[in-house]
Coordinates of C-alpha atoms in Angstrom, one line a residue:
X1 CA -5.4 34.7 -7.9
X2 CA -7.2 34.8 -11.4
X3 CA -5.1 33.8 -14.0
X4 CA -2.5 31.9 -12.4
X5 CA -1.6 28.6 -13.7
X6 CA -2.5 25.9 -11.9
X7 CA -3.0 22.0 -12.7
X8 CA -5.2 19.8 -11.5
X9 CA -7.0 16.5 -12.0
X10 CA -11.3 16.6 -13.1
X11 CA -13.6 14.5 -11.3
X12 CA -17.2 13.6 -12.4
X13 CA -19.9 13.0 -9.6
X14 CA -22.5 9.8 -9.7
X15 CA -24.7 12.4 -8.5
X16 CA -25.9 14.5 -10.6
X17 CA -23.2 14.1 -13.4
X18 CA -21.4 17.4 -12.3
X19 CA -17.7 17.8 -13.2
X20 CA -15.2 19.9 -10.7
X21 CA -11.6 20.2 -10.7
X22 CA -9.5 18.4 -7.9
X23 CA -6.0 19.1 -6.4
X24 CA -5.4 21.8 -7.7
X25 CA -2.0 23.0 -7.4
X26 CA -0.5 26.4 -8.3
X27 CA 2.4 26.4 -11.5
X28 CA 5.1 28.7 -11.6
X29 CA 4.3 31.3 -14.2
X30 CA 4.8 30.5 -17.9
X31 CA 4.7 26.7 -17.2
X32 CA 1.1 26.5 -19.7
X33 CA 2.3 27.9 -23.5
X34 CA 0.9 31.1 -24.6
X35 CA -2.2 29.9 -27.2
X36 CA -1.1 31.1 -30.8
X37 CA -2.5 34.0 -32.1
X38 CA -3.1 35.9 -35.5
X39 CA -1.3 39.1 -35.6
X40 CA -4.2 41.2 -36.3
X41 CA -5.5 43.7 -33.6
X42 CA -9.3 43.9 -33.9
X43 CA -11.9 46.2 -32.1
X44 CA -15.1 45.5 -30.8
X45 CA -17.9 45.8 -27.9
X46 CA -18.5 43.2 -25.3
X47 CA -21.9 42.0 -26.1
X48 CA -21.9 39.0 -23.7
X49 CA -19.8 39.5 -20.0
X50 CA -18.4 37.0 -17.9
X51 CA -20.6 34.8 -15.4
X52 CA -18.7 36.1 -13.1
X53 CA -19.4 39.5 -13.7
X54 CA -22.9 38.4 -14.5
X55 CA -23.9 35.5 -12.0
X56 CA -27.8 34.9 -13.6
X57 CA -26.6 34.1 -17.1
X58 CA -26.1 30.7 -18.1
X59 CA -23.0 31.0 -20.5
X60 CA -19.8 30.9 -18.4
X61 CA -17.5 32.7 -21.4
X62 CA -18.0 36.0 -22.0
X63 CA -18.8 36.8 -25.9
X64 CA -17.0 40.1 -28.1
X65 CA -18.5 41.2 -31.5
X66 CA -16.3 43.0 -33.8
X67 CA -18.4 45.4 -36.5
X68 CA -17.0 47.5 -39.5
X69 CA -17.3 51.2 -39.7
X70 CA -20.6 50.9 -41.5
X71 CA -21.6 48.6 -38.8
X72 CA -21.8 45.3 -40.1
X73 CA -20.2 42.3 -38.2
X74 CA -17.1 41.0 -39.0
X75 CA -17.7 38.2 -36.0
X76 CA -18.3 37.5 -32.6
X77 CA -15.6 36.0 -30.6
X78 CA -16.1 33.9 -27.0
X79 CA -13.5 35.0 -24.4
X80 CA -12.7 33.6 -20.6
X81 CA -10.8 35.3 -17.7
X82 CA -7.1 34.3 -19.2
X83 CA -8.0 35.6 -22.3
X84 CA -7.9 39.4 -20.4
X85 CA -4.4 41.2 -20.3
X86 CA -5.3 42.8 -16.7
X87 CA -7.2 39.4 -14.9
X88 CA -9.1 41.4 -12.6
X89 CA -11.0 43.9 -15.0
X90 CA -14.4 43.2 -15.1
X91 CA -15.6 44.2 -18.3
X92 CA -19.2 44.5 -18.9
X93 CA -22.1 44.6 -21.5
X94 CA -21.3 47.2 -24.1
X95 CA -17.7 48.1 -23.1
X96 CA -14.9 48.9 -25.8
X97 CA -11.9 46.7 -26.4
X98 CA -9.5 46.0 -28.7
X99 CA -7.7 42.5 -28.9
X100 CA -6.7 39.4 -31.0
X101 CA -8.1 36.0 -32.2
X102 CA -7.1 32.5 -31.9
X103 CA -5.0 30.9 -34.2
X104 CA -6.9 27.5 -34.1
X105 CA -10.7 28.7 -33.0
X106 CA -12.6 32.2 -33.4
X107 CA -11.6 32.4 -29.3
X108 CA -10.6 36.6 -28.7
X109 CA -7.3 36.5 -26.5
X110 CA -5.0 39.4 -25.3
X111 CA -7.8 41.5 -24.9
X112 CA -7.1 45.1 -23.6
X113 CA -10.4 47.1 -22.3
X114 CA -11.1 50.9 -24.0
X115 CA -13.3 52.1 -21.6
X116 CA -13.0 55.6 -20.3
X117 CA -11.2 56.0 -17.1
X118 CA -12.0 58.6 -14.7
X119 CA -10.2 60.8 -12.2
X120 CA -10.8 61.7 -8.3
X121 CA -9.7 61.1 -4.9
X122 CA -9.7 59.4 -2.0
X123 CA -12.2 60.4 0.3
X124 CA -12.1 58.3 3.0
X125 CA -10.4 55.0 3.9
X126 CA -12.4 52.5 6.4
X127 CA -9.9 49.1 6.6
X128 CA -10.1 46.8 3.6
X129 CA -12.2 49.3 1.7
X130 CA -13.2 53.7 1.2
X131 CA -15.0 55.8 -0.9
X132 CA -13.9 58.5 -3.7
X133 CA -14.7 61.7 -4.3
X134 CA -17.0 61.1 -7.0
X135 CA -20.8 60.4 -7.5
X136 CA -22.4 58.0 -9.9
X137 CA -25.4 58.3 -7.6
X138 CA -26.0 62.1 -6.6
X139 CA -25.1 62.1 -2.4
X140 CA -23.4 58.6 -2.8
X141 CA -19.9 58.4 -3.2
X142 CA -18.3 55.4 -5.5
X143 CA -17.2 52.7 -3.7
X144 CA -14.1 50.7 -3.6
X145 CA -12.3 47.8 -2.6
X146 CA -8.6 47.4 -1.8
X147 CA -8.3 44.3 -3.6
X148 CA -8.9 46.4 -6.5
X149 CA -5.7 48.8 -5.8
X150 CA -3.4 48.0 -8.3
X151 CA 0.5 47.9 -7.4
X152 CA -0.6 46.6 -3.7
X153 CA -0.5 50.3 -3.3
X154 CA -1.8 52.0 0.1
X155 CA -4.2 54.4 -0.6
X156 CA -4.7 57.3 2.3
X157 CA -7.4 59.9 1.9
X158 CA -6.6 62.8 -0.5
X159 CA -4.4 60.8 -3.0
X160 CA -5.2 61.5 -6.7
X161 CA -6.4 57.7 -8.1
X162 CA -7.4 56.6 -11.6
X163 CA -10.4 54.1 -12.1
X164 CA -13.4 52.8 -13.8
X165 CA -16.9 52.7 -12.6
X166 CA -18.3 49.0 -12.4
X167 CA -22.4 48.1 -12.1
X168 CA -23.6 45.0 -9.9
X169 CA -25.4 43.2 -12.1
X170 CA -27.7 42.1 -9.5
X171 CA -27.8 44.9 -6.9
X172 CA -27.2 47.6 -9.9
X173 CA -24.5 49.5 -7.6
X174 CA -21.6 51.0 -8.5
X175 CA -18.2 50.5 -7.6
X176 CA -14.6 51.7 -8.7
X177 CA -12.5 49.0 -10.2
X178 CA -8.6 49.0 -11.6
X179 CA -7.9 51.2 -9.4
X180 CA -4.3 53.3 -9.7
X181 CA -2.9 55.6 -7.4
X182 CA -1.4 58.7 -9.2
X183 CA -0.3 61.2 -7.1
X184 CA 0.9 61.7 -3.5
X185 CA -1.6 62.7 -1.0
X186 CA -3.8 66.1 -1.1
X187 CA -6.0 67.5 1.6
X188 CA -9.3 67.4 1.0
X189 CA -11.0 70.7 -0.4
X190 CA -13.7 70.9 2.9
X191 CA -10.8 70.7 5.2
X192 CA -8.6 73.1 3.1
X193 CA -11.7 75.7 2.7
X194 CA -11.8 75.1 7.0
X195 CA -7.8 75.5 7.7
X196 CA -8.1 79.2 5.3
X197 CA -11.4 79.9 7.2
X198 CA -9.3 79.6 10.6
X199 CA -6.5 81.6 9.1
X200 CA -8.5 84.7 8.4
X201 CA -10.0 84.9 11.3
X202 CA -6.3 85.2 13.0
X203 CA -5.6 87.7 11.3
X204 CA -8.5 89.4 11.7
X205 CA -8.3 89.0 15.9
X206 CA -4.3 89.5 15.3
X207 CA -3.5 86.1 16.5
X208 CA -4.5 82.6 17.3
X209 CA -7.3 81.4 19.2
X210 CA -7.4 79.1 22.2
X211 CA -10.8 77.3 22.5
X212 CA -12.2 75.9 25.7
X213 CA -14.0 72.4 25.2
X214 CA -14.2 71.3 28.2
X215 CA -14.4 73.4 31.6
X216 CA -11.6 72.1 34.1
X217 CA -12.8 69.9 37.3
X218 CA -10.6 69.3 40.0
X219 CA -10.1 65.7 42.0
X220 CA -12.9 66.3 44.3
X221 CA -15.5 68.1 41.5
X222 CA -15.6 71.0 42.1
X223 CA -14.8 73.4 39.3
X224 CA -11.1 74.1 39.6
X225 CA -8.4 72.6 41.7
X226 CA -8.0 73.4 45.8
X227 CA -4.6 75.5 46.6
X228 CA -1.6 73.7 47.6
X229 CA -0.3 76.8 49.2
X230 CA -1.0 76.5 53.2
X231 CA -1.4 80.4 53.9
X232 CA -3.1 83.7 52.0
X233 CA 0.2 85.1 52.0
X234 CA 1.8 82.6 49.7
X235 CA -1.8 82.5 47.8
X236 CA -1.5 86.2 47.1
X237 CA 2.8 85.5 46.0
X238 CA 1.5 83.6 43.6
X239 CA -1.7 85.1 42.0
X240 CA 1.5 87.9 42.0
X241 CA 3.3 85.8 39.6
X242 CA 0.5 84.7 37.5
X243 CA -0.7 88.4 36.5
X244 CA 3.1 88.7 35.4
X245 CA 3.5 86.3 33.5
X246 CA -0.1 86.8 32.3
X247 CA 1.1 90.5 31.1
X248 CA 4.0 89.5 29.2

């Protein structure tokens, strides 16, 4: 997962001159000290994102620049993935955040994203991923992933979430990331507007209705099933009962 501690050795390829990490094995969490930091908080923009949020740039750390309230920078800070307090936001070009500074390096660390998070619900739920009740796009609704669920909560369609919109860098879509589950689930307002629908009617026909969707066929198709009865007497005994029980 991103930002769990890991060691590992580095190996440099003949070809090429590339450098990659090998056996990498997961630590148990706290095993690498916390990097020292200066107690100030500081507030600033994203000016640079991560190359993993932006796979054409060539800089692999993400950059932060801090300005005054006349808007003159203070300084621009270079931040990775463990230098975010929630490892899977995905913080892009322009967003808000506050966070602190390296005691040994102007490196941002602790950083805590101030971007605006929005309200809706589930609309539908299709395995490993659904869609909210919200449009970034007019007639698309925002994507999601359930990898981006946070808790390892189970979303089902109609729960209240919380979440910020993401952009693809590359495709320029829009997805819903951090997401947090705030409420229990809620029917849907089409299906609600349907079930009172339904319910005026019965009222107005002084009861519920039974709808046919499919004519009955019997074994040998024809429309109906044969009588089991052997003579017209017992046919009529029964139609007998059937009006009674029909009338009551």
């Amino acid at each position: 997962d991103l930002g769990q501690e890991v060691e590992y050795s580095i190996y440099s390829r003949e070809k090429g001159g590339k450098v990659s990490a090998e056996g990498v094995k997961p630590l148990a969490k706290g095993s690498i000290p916390k990097t020292p930091c200066k107690e100030d908080v500081l507030y600033g923009k994203v000016v640079r994102p991560l190359r993993s949020v932006n796979p054409d740039q060539a800089d692999y750390c993400g950059l932060i620049q801090s300005k005054s309230e006349e808007g003159k920078v203070l300084g621009e800070y270079q931040f990775g993935i463990a230098s975010l307090l929630n490892k899977k936001e995905l913080l892009q070009e322009g967003d808000p955040v506050n966070f602190q500074v390296s005691a040994y390096e102007p490196f941002a660390l602790n950083i805590k994203s101030n971007k605006q998070k929005l309200r809706s619900h589930v609309e539908a739920v299709k395995g490993g991923f659904g869609f909210l009740a919200y449009e970034q796009d007019e007639g698309k609704k925002l994507f999601f992933h359930m990898s981006e669920v946070e808790g390892g909560e189970v979303l089902q369609v109609g729960d209240e979430v919380e979440f910020v919109v993401v952009t693809n860098q590359r495709t320029k879509k829009h997805s819903a990331c951090c997401v947090r589950k705030l409420g229990m689930s809620k029917r849907p307002e089409r299906l609600i507007s349907k079930l009172k629908t339904m319910s005026i009617e019965e009222v107005a026909r002084g009861g519920p209705r039974i709808i046919v969707v499919r004519q009955p066929r019997g074994p040998d198709g024809s429309k109906g099933f044969k009588w089991r009865c052997k003579s017209e007497q017992e046919q009529e005994i029964v139609m007998d009962l059937m009006e009674q029980l029909t009338a009551q």
